[in-house]
PDB file of C-alpha atoms in Angstrom:
ATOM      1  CA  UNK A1213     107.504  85.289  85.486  1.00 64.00           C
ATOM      2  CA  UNK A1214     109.513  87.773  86.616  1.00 74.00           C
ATOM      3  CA  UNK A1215     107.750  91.508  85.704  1.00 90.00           C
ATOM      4  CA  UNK A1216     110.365  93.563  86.995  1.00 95.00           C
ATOM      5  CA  UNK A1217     114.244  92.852  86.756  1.00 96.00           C
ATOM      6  CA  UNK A1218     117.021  94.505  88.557  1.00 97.00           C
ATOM      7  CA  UNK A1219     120.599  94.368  87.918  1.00 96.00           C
ATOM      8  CA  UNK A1220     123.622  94.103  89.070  1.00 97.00           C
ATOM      9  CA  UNK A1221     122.774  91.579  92.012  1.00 95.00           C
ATOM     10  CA  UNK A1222     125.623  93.067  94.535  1.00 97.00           C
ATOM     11  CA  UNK A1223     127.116  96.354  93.501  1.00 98.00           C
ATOM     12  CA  UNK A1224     130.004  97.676  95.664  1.00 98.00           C
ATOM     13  CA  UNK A1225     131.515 101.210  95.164  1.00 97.00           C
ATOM     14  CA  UNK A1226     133.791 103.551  97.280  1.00 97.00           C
ATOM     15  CA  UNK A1227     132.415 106.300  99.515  1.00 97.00           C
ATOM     16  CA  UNK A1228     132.109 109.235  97.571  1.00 97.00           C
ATOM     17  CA  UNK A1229     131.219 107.540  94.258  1.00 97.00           C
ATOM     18  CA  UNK A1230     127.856 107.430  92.461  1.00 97.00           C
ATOM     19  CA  UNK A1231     126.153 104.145  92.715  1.00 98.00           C
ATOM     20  CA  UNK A1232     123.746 103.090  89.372  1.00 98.00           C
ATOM     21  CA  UNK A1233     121.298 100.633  90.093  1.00 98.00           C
ATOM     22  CA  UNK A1234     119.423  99.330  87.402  1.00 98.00           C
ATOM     23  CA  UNK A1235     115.656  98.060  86.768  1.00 98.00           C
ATOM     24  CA  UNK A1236     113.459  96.888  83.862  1.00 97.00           C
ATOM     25  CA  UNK A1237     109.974  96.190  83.432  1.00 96.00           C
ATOM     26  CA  UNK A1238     107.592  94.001  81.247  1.00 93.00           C
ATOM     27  CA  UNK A1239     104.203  95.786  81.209  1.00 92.00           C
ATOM     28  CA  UNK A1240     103.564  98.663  79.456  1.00 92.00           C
ATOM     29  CA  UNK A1241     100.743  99.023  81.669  1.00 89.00           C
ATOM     30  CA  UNK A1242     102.724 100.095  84.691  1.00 91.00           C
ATOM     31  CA  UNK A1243     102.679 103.936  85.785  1.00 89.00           C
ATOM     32  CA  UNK A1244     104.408 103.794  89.143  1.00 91.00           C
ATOM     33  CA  UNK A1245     107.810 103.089  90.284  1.00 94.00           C
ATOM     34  CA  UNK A1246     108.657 103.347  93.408  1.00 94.00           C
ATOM     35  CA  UNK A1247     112.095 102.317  95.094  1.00 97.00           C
ATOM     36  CA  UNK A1248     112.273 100.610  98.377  1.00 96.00           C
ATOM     37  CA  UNK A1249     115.447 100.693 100.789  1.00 97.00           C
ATOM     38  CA  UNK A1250     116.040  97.836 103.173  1.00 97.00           C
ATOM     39  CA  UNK A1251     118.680  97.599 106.100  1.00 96.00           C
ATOM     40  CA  UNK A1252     119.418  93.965 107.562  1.00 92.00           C
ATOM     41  CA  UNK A1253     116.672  93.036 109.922  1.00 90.00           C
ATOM     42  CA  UNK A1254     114.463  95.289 108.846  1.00 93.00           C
ATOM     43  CA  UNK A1255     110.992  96.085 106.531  1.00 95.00           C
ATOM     44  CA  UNK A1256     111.523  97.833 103.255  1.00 96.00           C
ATOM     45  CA  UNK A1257     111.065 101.454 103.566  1.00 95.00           C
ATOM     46  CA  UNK A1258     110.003 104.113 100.304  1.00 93.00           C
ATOM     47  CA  UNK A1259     113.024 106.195  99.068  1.00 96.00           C
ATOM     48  CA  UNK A1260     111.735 107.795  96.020  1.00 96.00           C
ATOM     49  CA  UNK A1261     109.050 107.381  93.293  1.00 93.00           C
ATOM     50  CA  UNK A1262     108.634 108.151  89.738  1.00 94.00           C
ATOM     51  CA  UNK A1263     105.375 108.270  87.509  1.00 91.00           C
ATOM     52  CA  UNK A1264     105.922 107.732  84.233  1.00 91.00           C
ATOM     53  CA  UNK A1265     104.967 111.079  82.923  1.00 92.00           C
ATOM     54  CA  UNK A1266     108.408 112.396  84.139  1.00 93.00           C
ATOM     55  CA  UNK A1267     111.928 111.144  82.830  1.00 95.00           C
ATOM     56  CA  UNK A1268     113.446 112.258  86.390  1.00 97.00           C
ATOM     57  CA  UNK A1269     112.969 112.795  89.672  1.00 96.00           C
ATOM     58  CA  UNK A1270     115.070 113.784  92.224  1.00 96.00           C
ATOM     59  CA  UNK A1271     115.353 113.908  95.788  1.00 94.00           C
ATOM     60  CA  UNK A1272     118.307 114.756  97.980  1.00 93.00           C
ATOM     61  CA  UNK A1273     121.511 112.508  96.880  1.00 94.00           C
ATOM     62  CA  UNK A1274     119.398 110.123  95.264  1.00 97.00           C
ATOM     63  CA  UNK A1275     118.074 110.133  91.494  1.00 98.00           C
ATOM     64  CA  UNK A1276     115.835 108.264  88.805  1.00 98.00           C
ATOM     65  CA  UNK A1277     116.158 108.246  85.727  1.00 98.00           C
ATOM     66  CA  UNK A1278     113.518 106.877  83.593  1.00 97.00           C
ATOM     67  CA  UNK A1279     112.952 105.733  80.033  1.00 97.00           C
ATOM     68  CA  UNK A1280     109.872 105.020  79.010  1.00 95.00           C
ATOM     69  CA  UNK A1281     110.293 103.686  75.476  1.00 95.00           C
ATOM     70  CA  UNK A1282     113.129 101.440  76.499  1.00 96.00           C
ATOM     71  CA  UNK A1283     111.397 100.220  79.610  1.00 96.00           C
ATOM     72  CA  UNK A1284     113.856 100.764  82.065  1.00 97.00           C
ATOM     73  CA  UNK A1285     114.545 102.920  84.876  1.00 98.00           C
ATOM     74  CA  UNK A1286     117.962 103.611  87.240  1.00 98.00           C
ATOM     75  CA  UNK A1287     118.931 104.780  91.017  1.00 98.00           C
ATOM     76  CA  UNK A1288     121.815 106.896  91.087  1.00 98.00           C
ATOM     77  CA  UNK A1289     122.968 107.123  94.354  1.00 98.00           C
ATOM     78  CA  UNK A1290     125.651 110.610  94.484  1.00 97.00           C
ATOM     79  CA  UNK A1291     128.501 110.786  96.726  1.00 97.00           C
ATOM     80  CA  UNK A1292     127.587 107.218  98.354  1.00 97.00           C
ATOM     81  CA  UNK A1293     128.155 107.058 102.018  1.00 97.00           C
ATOM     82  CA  UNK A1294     128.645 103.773 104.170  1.00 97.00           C
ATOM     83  CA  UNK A1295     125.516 104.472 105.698  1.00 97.00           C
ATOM     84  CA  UNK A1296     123.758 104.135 102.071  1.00 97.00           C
ATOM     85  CA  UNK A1297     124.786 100.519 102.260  1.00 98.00           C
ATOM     86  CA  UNK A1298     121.444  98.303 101.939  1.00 97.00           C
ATOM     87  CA  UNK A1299     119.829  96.182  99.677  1.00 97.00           C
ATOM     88  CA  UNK A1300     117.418  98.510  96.910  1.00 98.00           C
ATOM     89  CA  UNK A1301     114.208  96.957  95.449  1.00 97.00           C
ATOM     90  CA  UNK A1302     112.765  98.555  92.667  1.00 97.00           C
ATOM     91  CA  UNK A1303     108.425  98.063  92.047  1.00 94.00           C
ATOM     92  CA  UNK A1304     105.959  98.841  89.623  1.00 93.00           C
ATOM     93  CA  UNK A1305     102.566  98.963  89.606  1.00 89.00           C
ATOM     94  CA  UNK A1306      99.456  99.664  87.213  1.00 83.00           C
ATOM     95  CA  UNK A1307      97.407 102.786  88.080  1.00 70.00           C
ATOM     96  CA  UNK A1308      94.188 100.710  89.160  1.00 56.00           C
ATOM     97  CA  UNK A1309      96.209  98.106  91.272  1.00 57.00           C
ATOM     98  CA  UNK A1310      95.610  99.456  94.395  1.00 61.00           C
ATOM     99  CA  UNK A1311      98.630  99.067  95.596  1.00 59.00           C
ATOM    100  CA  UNK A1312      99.513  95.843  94.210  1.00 79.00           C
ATOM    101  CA  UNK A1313     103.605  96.519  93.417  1.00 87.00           C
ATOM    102  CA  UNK A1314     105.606  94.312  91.265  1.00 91.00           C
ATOM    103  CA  UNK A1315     109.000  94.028  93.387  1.00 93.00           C
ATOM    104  CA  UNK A1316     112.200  92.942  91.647  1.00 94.00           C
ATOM    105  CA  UNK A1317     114.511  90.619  93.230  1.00 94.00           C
ATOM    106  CA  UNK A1318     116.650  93.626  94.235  1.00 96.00           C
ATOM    107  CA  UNK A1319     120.344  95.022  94.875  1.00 97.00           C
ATOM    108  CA  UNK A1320     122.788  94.555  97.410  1.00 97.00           C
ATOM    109  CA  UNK A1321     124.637  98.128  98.021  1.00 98.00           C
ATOM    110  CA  UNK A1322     127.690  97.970  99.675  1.00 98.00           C
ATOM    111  CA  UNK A1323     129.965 101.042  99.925  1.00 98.00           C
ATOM    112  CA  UNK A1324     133.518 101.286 101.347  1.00 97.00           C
ATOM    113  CA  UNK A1325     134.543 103.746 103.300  1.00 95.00           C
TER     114      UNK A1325
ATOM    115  CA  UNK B 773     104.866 107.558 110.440  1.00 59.00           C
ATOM    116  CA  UNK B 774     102.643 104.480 110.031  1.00 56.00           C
ATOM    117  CA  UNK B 775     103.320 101.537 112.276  1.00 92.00           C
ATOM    118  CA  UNK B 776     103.154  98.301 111.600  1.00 96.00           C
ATOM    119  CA  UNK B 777     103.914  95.426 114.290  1.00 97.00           C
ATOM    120  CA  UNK B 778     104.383  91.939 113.220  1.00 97.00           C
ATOM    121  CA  UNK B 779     104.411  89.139 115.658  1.00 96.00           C
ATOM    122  CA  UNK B 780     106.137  86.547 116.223  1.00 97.00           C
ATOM    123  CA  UNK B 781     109.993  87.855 115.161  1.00 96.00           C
ATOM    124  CA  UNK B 782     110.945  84.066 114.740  1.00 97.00           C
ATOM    125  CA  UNK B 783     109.256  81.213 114.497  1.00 97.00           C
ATOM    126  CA  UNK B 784     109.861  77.322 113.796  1.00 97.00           C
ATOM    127  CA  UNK B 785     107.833  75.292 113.212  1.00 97.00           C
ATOM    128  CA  UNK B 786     107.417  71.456 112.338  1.00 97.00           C
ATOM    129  CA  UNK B 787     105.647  69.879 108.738  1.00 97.00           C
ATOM    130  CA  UNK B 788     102.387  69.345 109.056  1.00 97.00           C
ATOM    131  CA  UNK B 789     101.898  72.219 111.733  1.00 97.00           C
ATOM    132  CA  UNK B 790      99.548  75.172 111.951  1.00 97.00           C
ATOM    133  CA  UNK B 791     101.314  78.847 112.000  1.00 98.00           C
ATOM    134  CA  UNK B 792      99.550  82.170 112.482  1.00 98.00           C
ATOM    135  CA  UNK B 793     101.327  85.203 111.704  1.00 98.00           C
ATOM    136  CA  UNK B 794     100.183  88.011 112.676  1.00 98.00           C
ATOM    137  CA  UNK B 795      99.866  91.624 111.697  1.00 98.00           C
ATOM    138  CA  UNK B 796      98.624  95.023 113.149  1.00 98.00           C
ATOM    139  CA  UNK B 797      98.882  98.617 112.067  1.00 96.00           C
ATOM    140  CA  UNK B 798      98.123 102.001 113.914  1.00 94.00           C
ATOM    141  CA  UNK B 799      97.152 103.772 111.597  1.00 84.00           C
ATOM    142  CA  UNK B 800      94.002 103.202 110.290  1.00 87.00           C
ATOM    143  CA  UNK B 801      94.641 102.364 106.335  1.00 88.00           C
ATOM    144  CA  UNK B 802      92.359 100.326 104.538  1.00 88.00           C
ATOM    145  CA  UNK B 803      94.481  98.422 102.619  1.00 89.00           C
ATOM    146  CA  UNK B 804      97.047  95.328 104.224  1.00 93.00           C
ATOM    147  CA  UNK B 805      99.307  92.720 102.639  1.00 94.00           C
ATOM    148  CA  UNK B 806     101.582  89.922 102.798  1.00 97.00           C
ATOM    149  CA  UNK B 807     104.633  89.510 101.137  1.00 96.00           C
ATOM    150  CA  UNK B 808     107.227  87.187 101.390  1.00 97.00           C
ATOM    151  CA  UNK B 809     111.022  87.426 100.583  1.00 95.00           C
ATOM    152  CA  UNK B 810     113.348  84.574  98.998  1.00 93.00           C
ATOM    153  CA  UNK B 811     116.855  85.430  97.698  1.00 86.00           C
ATOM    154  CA  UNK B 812     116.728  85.884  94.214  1.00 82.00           C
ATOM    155  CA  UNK B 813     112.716  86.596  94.137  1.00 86.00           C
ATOM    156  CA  UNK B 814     112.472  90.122  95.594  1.00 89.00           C
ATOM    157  CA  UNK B 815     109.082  90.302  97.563  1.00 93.00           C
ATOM    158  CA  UNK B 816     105.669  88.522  96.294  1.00 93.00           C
ATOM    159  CA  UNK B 817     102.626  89.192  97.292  1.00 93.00           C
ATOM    160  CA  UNK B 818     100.592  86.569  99.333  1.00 96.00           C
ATOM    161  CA  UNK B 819      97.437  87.608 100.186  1.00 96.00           C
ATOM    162  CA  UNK B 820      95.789  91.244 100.172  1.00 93.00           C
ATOM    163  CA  UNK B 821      92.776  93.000 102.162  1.00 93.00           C
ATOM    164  CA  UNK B 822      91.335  96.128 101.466  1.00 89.00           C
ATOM    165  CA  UNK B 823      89.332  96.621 104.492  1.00 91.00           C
ATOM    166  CA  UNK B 824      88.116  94.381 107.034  1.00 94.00           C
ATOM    167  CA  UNK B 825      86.067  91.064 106.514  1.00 95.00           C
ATOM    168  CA  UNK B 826      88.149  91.049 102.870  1.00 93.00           C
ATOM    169  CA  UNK B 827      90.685  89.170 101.552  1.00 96.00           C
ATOM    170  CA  UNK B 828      92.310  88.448  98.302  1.00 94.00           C
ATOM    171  CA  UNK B 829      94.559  86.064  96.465  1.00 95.00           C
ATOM    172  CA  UNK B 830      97.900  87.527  95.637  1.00 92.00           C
ATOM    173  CA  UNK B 831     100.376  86.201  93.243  1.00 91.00           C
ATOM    174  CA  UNK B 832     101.143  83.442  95.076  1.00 95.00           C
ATOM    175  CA  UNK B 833      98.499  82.336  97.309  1.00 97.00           C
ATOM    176  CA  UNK B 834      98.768  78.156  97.113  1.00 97.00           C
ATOM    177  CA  UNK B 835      98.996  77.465 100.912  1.00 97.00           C
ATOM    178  CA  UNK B 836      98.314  80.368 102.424  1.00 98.00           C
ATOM    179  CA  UNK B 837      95.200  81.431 104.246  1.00 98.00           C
ATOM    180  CA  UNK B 838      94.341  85.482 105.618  1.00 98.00           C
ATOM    181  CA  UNK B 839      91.882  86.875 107.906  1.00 98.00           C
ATOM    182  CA  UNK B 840      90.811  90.210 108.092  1.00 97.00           C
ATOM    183  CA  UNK B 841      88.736  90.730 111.243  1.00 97.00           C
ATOM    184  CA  UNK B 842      89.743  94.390 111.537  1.00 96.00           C
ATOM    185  CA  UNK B 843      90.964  97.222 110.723  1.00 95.00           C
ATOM    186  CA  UNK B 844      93.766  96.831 112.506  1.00 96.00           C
ATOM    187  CA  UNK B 845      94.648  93.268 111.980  1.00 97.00           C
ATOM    188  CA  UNK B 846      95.653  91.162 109.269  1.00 98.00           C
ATOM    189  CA  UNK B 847      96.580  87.547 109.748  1.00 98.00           C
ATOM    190  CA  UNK B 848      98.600  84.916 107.438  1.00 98.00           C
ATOM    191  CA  UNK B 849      97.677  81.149 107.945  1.00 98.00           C
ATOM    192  CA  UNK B 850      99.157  78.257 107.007  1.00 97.00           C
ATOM    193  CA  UNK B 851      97.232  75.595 107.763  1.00 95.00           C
ATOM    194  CA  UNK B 852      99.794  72.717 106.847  1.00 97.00           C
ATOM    195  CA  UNK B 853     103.168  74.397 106.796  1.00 97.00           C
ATOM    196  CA  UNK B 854     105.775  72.838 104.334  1.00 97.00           C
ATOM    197  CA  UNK B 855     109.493  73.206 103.765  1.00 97.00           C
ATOM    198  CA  UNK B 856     109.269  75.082 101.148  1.00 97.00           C
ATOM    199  CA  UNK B 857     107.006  78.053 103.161  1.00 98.00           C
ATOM    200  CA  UNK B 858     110.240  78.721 105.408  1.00 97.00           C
ATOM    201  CA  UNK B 859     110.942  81.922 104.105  1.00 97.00           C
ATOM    202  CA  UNK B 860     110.786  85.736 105.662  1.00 97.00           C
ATOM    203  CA  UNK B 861     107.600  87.479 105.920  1.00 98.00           C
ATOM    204  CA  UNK B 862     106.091  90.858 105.597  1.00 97.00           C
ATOM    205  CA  UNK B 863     103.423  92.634 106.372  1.00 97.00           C
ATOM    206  CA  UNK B 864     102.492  96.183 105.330  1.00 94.00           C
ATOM    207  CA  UNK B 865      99.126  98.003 105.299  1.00 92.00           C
ATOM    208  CA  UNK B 866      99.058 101.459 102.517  1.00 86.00           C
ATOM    209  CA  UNK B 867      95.781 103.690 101.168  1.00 76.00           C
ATOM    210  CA  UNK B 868      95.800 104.892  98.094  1.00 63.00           C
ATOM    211  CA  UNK B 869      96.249 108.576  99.297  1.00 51.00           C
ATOM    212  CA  UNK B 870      98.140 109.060 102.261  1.00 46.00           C
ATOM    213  CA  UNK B 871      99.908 112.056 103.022  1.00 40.00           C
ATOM    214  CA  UNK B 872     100.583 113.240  99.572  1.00 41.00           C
ATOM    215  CA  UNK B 873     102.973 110.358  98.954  1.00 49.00           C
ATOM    216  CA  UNK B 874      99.858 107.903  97.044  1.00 60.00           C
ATOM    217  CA  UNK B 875     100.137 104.337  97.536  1.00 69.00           C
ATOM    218  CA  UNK B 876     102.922 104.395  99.501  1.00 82.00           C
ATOM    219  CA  UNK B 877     103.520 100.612 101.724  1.00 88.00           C
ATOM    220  CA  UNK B 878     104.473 100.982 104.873  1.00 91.00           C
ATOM    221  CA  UNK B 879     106.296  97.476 106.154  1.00 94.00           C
ATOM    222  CA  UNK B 880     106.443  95.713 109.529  1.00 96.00           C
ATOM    223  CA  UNK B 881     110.130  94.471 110.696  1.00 96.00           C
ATOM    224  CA  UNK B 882     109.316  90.910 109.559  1.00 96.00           C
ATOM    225  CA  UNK B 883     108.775  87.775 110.935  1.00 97.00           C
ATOM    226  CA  UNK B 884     111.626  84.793 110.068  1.00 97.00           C
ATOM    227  CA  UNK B 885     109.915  81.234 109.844  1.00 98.00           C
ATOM    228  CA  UNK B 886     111.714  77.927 109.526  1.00 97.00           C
ATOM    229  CA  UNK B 887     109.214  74.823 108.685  1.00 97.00           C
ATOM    230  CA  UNK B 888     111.475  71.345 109.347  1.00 96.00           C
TER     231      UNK B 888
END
């Protein structure tokens, strides 16, 4: 089953716009969520974490939100740029897992210039 | 930055076959996995090592094989490959503090396989 949901599928926005991606989770066991960014033809790469001791965290144009009671969590992406365009996975993971993250099937990002 | 090289790129490979994939990282973490990725499944994890001569079962495991015989190198076997294994692969090797950033996975570029 799936533990960690992401919607939309495909988002496309104009440059300059904020881009919401959105993720939910299952277990209330899961402390960490971090947010991976992948180009075409490439690994996944960290963008930005968030325990869940913290309702926000920000770094640089990008932004989570997070909401622990409701189980859910968002990327905003401000003043989206063409080069933002990739597809975002969102993970989650239990404090003792060792690095054993939970990835959602992610988001394709496309932004027009 | 951590560096992890996965080899082959591309490989196909015929029903019934043997395929090694193959993994190495630079930079001396204990921990290594294997994902792959399916449209509409994200990444799921294979197979996991925390250090070498170890291996464990991921969340989906049936099929798969992993060695461990260093540091360095983590290997994904499939000893009969099937259809339904065509799919992209990742590696990526983490520790559970590195750098400040903790548990952070650091992933190889991939490798493409095609069973027919």
């Amino acid at each position: 089953q799936q533990q960690v949901r992401q919607s939309p599928q495909s988002l496309t926005v104009w440059e300059g716009e904020t881009a919401i991606l959105n993720c939910s989770y299952e277990n209330s066991a899961f402390d960490y969520f971090p947010w991976y960014q992948q180009f075409p033809g490439e690994g996944p790469a960290l963008l930005i974490a968030i325990r869940s001791v913290s309702d926000k965290k920000e770094d640089g144009g990008f932004t989570i939100f997070f909401n622990k009671r409701e189980k859910n969590l968002s990327l905003h992406i401000k003043d989206s740029q063409p080069g933002d365009s990739a597809t975002y996975f969102c993970a989650a993971r239990r404090g003792s897992a060792l690095g054993r993250l939970h990835f959602g099937a992610g988001t394709q990002l496309i932004v027009i210039p | 930055e951590a560096a992890v090289t996965q080899s082959p790129r591309n490989k196909v490979a015929v029903t019934g076959g043997k395929v090694t994939l193959s993994c190495n990282q630079t930079n001396n973490h204990n921990n290594m996995y294997w994902y792959r990725q399916d449209t509409g499944h994200g990444l799921r994890l294979i197979h996991y090592s925390y250090g070498a001569g170890s291996t464990e079962k991921g969340d989906i495991p049936d099929g798969y094989k992993a060695s461990r015989p260093s540091q360095e190198n983590f290997s994904l076997i499939l000893e009969l490959a099937t259809p339904s294994q065509t799919s992209v692969y990742f590696c990526a090797s983490g520790d559970a503090e590195t750098g400040g950033r903790q548990n952070t996975l650091y992933f190889g570029a991939g490798t493409r396989l095609s069973v027919l």
